[in-house]
Short mmCIF file of C-alpha atoms in Angstrom, two decimals:
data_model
loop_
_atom_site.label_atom_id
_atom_site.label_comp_id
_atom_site.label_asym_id
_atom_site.label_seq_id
_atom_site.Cartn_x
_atom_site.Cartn_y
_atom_site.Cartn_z
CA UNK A 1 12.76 -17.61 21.61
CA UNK A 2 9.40 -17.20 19.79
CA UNK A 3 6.07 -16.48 21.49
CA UNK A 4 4.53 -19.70 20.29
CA UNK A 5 1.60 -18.87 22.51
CA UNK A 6 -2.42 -18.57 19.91
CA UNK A 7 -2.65 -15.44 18.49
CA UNK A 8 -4.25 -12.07 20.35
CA UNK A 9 -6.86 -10.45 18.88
CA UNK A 10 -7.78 -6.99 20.72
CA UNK A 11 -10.87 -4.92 19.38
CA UNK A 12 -10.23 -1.47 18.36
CA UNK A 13 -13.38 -0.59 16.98
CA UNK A 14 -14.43 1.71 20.02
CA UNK A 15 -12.03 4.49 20.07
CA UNK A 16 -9.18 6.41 17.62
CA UNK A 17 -9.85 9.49 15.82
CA UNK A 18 -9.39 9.59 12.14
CA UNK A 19 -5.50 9.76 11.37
CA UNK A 20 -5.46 9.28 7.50
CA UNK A 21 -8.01 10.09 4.78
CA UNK A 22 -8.64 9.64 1.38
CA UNK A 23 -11.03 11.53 -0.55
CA UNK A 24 -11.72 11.54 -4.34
CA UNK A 25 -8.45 9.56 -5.58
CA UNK A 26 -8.14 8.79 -9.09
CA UNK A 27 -5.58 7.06 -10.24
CA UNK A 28 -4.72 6.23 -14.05
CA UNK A 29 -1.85 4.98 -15.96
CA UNK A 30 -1.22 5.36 -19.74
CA UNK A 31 -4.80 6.58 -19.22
CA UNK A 32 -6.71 3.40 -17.89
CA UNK A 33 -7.60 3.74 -14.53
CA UNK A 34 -6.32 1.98 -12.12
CA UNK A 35 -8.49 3.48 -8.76
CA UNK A 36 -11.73 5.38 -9.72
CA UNK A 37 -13.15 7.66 -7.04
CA UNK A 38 -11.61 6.10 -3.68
CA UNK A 39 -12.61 7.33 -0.21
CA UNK A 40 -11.71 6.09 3.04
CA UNK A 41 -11.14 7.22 6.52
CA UNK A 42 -8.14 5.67 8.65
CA UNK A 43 -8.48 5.59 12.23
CA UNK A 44 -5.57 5.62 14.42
CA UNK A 45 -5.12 2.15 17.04
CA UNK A 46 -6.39 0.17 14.10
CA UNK A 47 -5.70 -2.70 11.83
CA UNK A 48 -7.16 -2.57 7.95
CA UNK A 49 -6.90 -4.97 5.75
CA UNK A 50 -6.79 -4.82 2.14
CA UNK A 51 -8.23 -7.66 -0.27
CA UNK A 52 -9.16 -8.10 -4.10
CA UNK A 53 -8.11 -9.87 -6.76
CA UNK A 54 -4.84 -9.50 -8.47
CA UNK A 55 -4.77 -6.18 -11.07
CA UNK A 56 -7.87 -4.48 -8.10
CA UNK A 57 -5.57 -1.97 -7.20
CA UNK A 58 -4.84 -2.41 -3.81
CA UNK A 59 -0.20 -2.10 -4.25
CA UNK A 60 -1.29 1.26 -6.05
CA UNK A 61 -3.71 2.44 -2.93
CA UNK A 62 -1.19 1.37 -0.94
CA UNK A 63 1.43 3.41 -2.90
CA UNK A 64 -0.14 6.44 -2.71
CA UNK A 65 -0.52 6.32 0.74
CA UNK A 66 2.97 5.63 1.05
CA UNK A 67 3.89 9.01 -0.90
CA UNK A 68 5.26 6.40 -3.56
CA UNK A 69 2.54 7.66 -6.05
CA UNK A 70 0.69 10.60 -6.70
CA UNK A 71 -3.12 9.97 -7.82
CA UNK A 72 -4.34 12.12 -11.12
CA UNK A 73 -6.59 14.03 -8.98
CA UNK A 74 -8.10 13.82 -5.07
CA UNK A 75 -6.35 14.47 -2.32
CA UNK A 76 -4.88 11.91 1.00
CA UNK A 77 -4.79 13.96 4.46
CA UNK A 78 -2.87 13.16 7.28
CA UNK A 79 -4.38 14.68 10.33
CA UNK A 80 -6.17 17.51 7.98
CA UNK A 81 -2.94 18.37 5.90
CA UNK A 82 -1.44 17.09 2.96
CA UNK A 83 0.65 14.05 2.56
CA UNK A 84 2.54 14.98 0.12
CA UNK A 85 5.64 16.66 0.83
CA UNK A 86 4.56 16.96 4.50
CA UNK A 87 7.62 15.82 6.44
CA UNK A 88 5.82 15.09 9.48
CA UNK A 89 3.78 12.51 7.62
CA UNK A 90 7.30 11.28 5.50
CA UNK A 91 8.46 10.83 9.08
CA UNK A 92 5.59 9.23 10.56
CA UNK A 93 5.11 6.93 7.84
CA UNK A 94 6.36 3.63 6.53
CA UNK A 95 5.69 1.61 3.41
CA UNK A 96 6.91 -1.97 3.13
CA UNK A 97 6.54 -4.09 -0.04
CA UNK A 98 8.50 -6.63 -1.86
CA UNK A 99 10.99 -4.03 -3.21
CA UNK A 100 12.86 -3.39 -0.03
CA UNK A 101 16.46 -2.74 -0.34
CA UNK A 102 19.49 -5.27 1.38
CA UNK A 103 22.96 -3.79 -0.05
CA UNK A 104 25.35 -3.82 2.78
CA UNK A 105 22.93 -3.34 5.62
CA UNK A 106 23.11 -4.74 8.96
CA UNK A 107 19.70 -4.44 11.33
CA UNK A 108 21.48 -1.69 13.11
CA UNK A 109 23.10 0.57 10.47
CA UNK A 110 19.45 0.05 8.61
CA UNK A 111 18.36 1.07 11.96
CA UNK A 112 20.75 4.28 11.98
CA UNK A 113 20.35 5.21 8.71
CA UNK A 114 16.22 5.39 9.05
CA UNK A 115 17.05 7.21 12.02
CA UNK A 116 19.10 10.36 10.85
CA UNK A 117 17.01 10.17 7.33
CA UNK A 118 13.74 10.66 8.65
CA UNK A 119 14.87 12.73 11.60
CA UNK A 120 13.13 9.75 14.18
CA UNK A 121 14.38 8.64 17.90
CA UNK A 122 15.61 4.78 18.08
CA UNK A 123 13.88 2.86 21.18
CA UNK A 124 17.23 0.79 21.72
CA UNK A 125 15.03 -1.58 24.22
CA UNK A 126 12.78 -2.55 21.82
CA UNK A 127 15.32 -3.07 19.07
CA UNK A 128 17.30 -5.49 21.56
CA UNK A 129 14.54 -7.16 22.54
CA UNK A 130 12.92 -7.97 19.04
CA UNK A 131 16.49 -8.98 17.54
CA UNK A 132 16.69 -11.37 20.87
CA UNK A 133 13.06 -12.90 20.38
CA UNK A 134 13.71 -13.43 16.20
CA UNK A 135 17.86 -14.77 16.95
CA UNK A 136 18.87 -11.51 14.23
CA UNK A 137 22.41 -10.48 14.94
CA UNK A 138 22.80 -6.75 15.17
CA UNK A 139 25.34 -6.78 12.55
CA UNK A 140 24.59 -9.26 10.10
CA UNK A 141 24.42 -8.38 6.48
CA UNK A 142 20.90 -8.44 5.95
CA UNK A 143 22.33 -10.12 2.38
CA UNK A 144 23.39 -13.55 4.56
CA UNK A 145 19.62 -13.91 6.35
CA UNK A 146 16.80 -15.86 4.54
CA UNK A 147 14.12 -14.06 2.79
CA UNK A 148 11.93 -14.04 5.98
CA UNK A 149 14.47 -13.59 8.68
CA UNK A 150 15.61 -10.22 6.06
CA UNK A 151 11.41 -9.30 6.18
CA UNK A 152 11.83 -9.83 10.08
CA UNK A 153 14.62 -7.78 10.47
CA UNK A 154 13.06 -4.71 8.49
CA UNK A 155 10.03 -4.94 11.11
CA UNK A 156 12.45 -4.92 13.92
CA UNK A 157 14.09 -1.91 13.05
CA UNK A 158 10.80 -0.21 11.36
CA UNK A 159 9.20 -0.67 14.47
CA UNK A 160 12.24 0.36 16.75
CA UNK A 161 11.44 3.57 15.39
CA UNK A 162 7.67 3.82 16.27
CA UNK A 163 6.01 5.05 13.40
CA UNK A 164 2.21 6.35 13.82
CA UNK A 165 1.73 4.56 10.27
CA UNK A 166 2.39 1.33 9.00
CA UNK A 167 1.79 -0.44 5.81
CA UNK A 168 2.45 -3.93 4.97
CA UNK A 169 2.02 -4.93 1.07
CA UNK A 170 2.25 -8.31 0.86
CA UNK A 171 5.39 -8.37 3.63
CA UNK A 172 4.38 -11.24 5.54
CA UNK A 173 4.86 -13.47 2.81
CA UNK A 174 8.02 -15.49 3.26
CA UNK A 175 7.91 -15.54 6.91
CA UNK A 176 7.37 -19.02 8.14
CA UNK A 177 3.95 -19.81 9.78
CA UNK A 178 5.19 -20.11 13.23
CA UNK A 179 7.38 -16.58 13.12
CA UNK A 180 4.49 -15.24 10.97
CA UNK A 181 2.05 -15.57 14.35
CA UNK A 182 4.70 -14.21 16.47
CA UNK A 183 5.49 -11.21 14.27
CA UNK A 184 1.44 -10.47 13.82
CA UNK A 185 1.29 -11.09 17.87
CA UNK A 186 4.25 -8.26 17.62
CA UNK A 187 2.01 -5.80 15.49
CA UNK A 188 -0.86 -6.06 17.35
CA UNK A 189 0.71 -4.93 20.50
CA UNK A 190 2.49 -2.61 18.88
CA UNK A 191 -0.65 -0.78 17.79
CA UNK A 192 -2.03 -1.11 20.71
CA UNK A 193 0.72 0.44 22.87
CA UNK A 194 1.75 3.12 20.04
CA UNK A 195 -2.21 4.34 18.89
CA UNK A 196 -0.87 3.53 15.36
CA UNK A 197 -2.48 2.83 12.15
CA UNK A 198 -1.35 -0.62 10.71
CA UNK A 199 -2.66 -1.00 6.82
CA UNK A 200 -1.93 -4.66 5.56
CA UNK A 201 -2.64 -6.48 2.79
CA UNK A 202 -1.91 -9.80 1.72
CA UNK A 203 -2.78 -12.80 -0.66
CA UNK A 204 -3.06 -15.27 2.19
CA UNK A 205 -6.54 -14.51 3.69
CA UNK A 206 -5.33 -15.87 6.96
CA UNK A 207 -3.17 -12.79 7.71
CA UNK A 208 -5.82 -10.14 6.89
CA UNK A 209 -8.40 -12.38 9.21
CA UNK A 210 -7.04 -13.19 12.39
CA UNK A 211 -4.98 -9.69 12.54
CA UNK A 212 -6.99 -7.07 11.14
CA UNK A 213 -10.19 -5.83 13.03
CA UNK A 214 -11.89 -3.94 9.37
CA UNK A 215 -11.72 -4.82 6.14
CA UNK A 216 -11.40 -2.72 3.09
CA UNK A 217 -12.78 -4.79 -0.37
CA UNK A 218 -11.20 -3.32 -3.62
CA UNK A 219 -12.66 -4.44 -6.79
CA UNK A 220 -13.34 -3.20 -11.03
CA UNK A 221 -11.01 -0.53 -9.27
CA UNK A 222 -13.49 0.53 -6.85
CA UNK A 223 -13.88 0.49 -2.83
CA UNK A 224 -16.73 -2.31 -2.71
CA UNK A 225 -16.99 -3.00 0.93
CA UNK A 226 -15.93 -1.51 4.37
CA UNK A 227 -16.84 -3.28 7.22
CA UNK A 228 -15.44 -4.49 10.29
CA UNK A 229 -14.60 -8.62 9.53
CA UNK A 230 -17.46 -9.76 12.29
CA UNK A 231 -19.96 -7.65 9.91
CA UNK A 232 -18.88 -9.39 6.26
CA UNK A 233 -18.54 -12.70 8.38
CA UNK A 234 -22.18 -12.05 9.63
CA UNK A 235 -23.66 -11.25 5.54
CA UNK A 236 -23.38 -15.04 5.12
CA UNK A 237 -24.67 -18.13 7.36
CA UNK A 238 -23.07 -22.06 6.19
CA UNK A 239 -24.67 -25.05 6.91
CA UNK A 240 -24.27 -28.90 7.23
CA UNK A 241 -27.27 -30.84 6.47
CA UNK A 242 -28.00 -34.20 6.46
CA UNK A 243 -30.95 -34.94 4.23
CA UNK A 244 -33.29 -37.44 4.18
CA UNK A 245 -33.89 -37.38 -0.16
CA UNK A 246 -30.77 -36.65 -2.78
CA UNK A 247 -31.23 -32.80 -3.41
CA UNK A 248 -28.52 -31.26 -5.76
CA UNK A 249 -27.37 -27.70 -6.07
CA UNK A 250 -29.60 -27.05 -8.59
CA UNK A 251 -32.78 -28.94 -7.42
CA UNK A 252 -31.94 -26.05 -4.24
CA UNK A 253 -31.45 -23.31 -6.80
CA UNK A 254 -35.05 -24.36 -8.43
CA UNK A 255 -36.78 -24.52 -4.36
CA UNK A 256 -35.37 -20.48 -4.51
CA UNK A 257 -32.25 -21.12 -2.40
CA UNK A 258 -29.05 -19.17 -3.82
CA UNK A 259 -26.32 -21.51 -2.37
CA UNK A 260 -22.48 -20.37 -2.43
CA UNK A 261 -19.81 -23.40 -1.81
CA UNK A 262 -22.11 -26.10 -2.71
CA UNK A 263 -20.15 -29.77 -1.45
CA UNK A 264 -21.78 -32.77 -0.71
CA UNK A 265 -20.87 -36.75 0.01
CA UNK A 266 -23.27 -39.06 0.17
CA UNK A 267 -26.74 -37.63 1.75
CA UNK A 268 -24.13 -34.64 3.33
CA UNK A 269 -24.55 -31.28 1.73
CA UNK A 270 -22.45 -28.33 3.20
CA UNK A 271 -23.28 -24.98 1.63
CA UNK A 272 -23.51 -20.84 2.19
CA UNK A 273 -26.19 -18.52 1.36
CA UNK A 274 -26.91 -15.03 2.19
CA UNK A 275 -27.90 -13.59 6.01
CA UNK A 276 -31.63 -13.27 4.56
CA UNK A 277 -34.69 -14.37 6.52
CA UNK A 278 -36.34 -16.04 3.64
CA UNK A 279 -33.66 -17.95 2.40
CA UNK A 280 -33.31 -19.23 6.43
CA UNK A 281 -36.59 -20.06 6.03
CA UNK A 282 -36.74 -21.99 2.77
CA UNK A 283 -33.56 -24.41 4.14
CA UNK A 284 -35.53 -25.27 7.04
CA UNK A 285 -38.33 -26.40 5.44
CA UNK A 286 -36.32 -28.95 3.41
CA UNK A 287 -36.52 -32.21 4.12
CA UNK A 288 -34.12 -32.73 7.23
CA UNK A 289 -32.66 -35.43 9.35
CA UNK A 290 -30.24 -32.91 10.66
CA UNK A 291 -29.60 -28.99 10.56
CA UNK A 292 -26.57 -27.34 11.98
CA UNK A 293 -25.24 -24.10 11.45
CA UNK A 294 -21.12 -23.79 10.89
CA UNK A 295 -18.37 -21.27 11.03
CA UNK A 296 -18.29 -19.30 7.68
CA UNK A 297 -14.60 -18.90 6.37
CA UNK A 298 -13.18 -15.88 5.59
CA UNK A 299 -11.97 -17.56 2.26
CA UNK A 300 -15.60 -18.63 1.23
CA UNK A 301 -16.82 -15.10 2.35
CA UNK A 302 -13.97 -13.14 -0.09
CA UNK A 303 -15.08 -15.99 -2.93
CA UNK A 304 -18.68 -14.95 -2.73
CA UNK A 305 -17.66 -11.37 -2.44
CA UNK A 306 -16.13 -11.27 -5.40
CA UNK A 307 -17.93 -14.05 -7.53
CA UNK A 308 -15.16 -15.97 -8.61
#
């Protein structure tokens, strides 16, 4: 049965050495770039998440850390070597997108034919056990499961094999919302136990925020922003107000306040602005029947980001 049970969210962010680095990746094709100048440092028992907008770059970062493409110049390490053609890292490392393979596989010959491949041990217990909590026959065509029972089953046997790295490019997608928890519950323990690296990255904010513990921002093929996703969170405060005359959006705009996700009803107003002092300041001294501070959400946080 499935762990129905809220999701856990460990913190990371005090220990794991650097596993996997990136340092002065270009990447261009038919001579645009696609990544310009990328750097980042990968620490092992963490959780990264990937965001920009469509075209940013992010399935080609992901690619080339996945040995799938080779950048036009820079260089990816994996513990201080070389990724490419470095079968430790070919063994330690798996890359799963939307072009997965079915064919004739069941979970366990997929499971077998990883195993003699890439030269790995299977942990039989934890292959039993995940195809018991997800209802996957061992030998069922992968071919006769749904779309997110066949992205299930790839997990199981991926992470039967314990692989130091994992990365998820938009793999989540298709799995329903309450096997979706239970599978991210799954990776999080798994990272956990394992000291892994787990690089994800997905359209639907809601897997990068409640799973991954920093947060890499790709955009105008660039890194724009690393930060763990309390520190991004923390750039922005949101507000309900309830105010006593009918100010607009742009009678705050001409008072000096910079507002992000302006909505109002009636003598409501719910915005964001930036973590500044003096913008605090100047919303206090409006006009006020009532002032209360609110969550900001990631999506509203990713919008401003990236000005859309």
């Amino acid at each position: 049965m499935f762990d129905y049970h809220v999701l856990v969210y460990y913190n990371y962010s005090t220990g794991g050495g650097v596993m996997l680095e990136v340092k002065d990746l270009n990447f261009y094709y038919d001579g645009n770039p696609i990544l310009e100048e990328i750097n980042i440092k990968f620490k092992e028992t963490h959780i990264y998440g990937i965001l920009g907008s469509n075209g940013a770059g992010k399935s080609t970062l992901l690619k080339c850390l996945g040995n799938q493409l080779y950048p036009n110049s820079g260089h990816i390490y994996y513990k201080d070597e070389y990724i490419y053609d470095n079968l430790n890292y070919i063994s330690d490392t798996f890359l799963l997108d939307n072009d997965y393979f079915v064919g004739t596989y069941s979970p366990l010959s997929l499971l077998q034919t990883f195993s003699k491949e890439r030269g790995l041990d299977i942990d039989y217990e934890a292959f039993h056990k995940f195809l018991e909590q997800y209802n996957i026959e061992k030998t069922t065509h992968l071919s006769k499961l749904s779309k997110g029972n066949q992205r299930i089953a790839y997990l199981i046997v991926v992470l039967s094999l314990n692989p130091r790295v994992l990365i998820l490019d938009e793999f989540l997608d298709g799995i329903d919302i309450v096997k979706r928890v239970s599978i991210k519950n799954s990776l999080l323990n798994y990272v956990k136990k394992n000291s892994a690296l787990l690089i994800i990255a997905s359209h639907t904010t809601s897997d990068i925020n409640d799973i991954s513990d920093y947060l890499i921002l790709i955009d105008n093929k660039q890194i724009k922003k690393e930060c763990t996703l309390d520190e991004l969170k923390a750039t922005y405060i949101s507000y309900q107000l309830v105010l006593k005359d009918n100010i607009n959006s742009d009678d705050l705009e001409l008072m000096g306040i910079d507002v992000y996700n302006y909505r109002a009803f009636e003598n409501i107003r719910w915005f964001t602005i930036e973590n500044d002092i003096n913008q605090k300041q100047l919303v206090e001294k409006l006009d006020l029947i009532q002032l209360k501070e609110i969550p900001t959400k990631l999506e509203e946080v990713i919008f401003n980001e990236f000005n859309y």
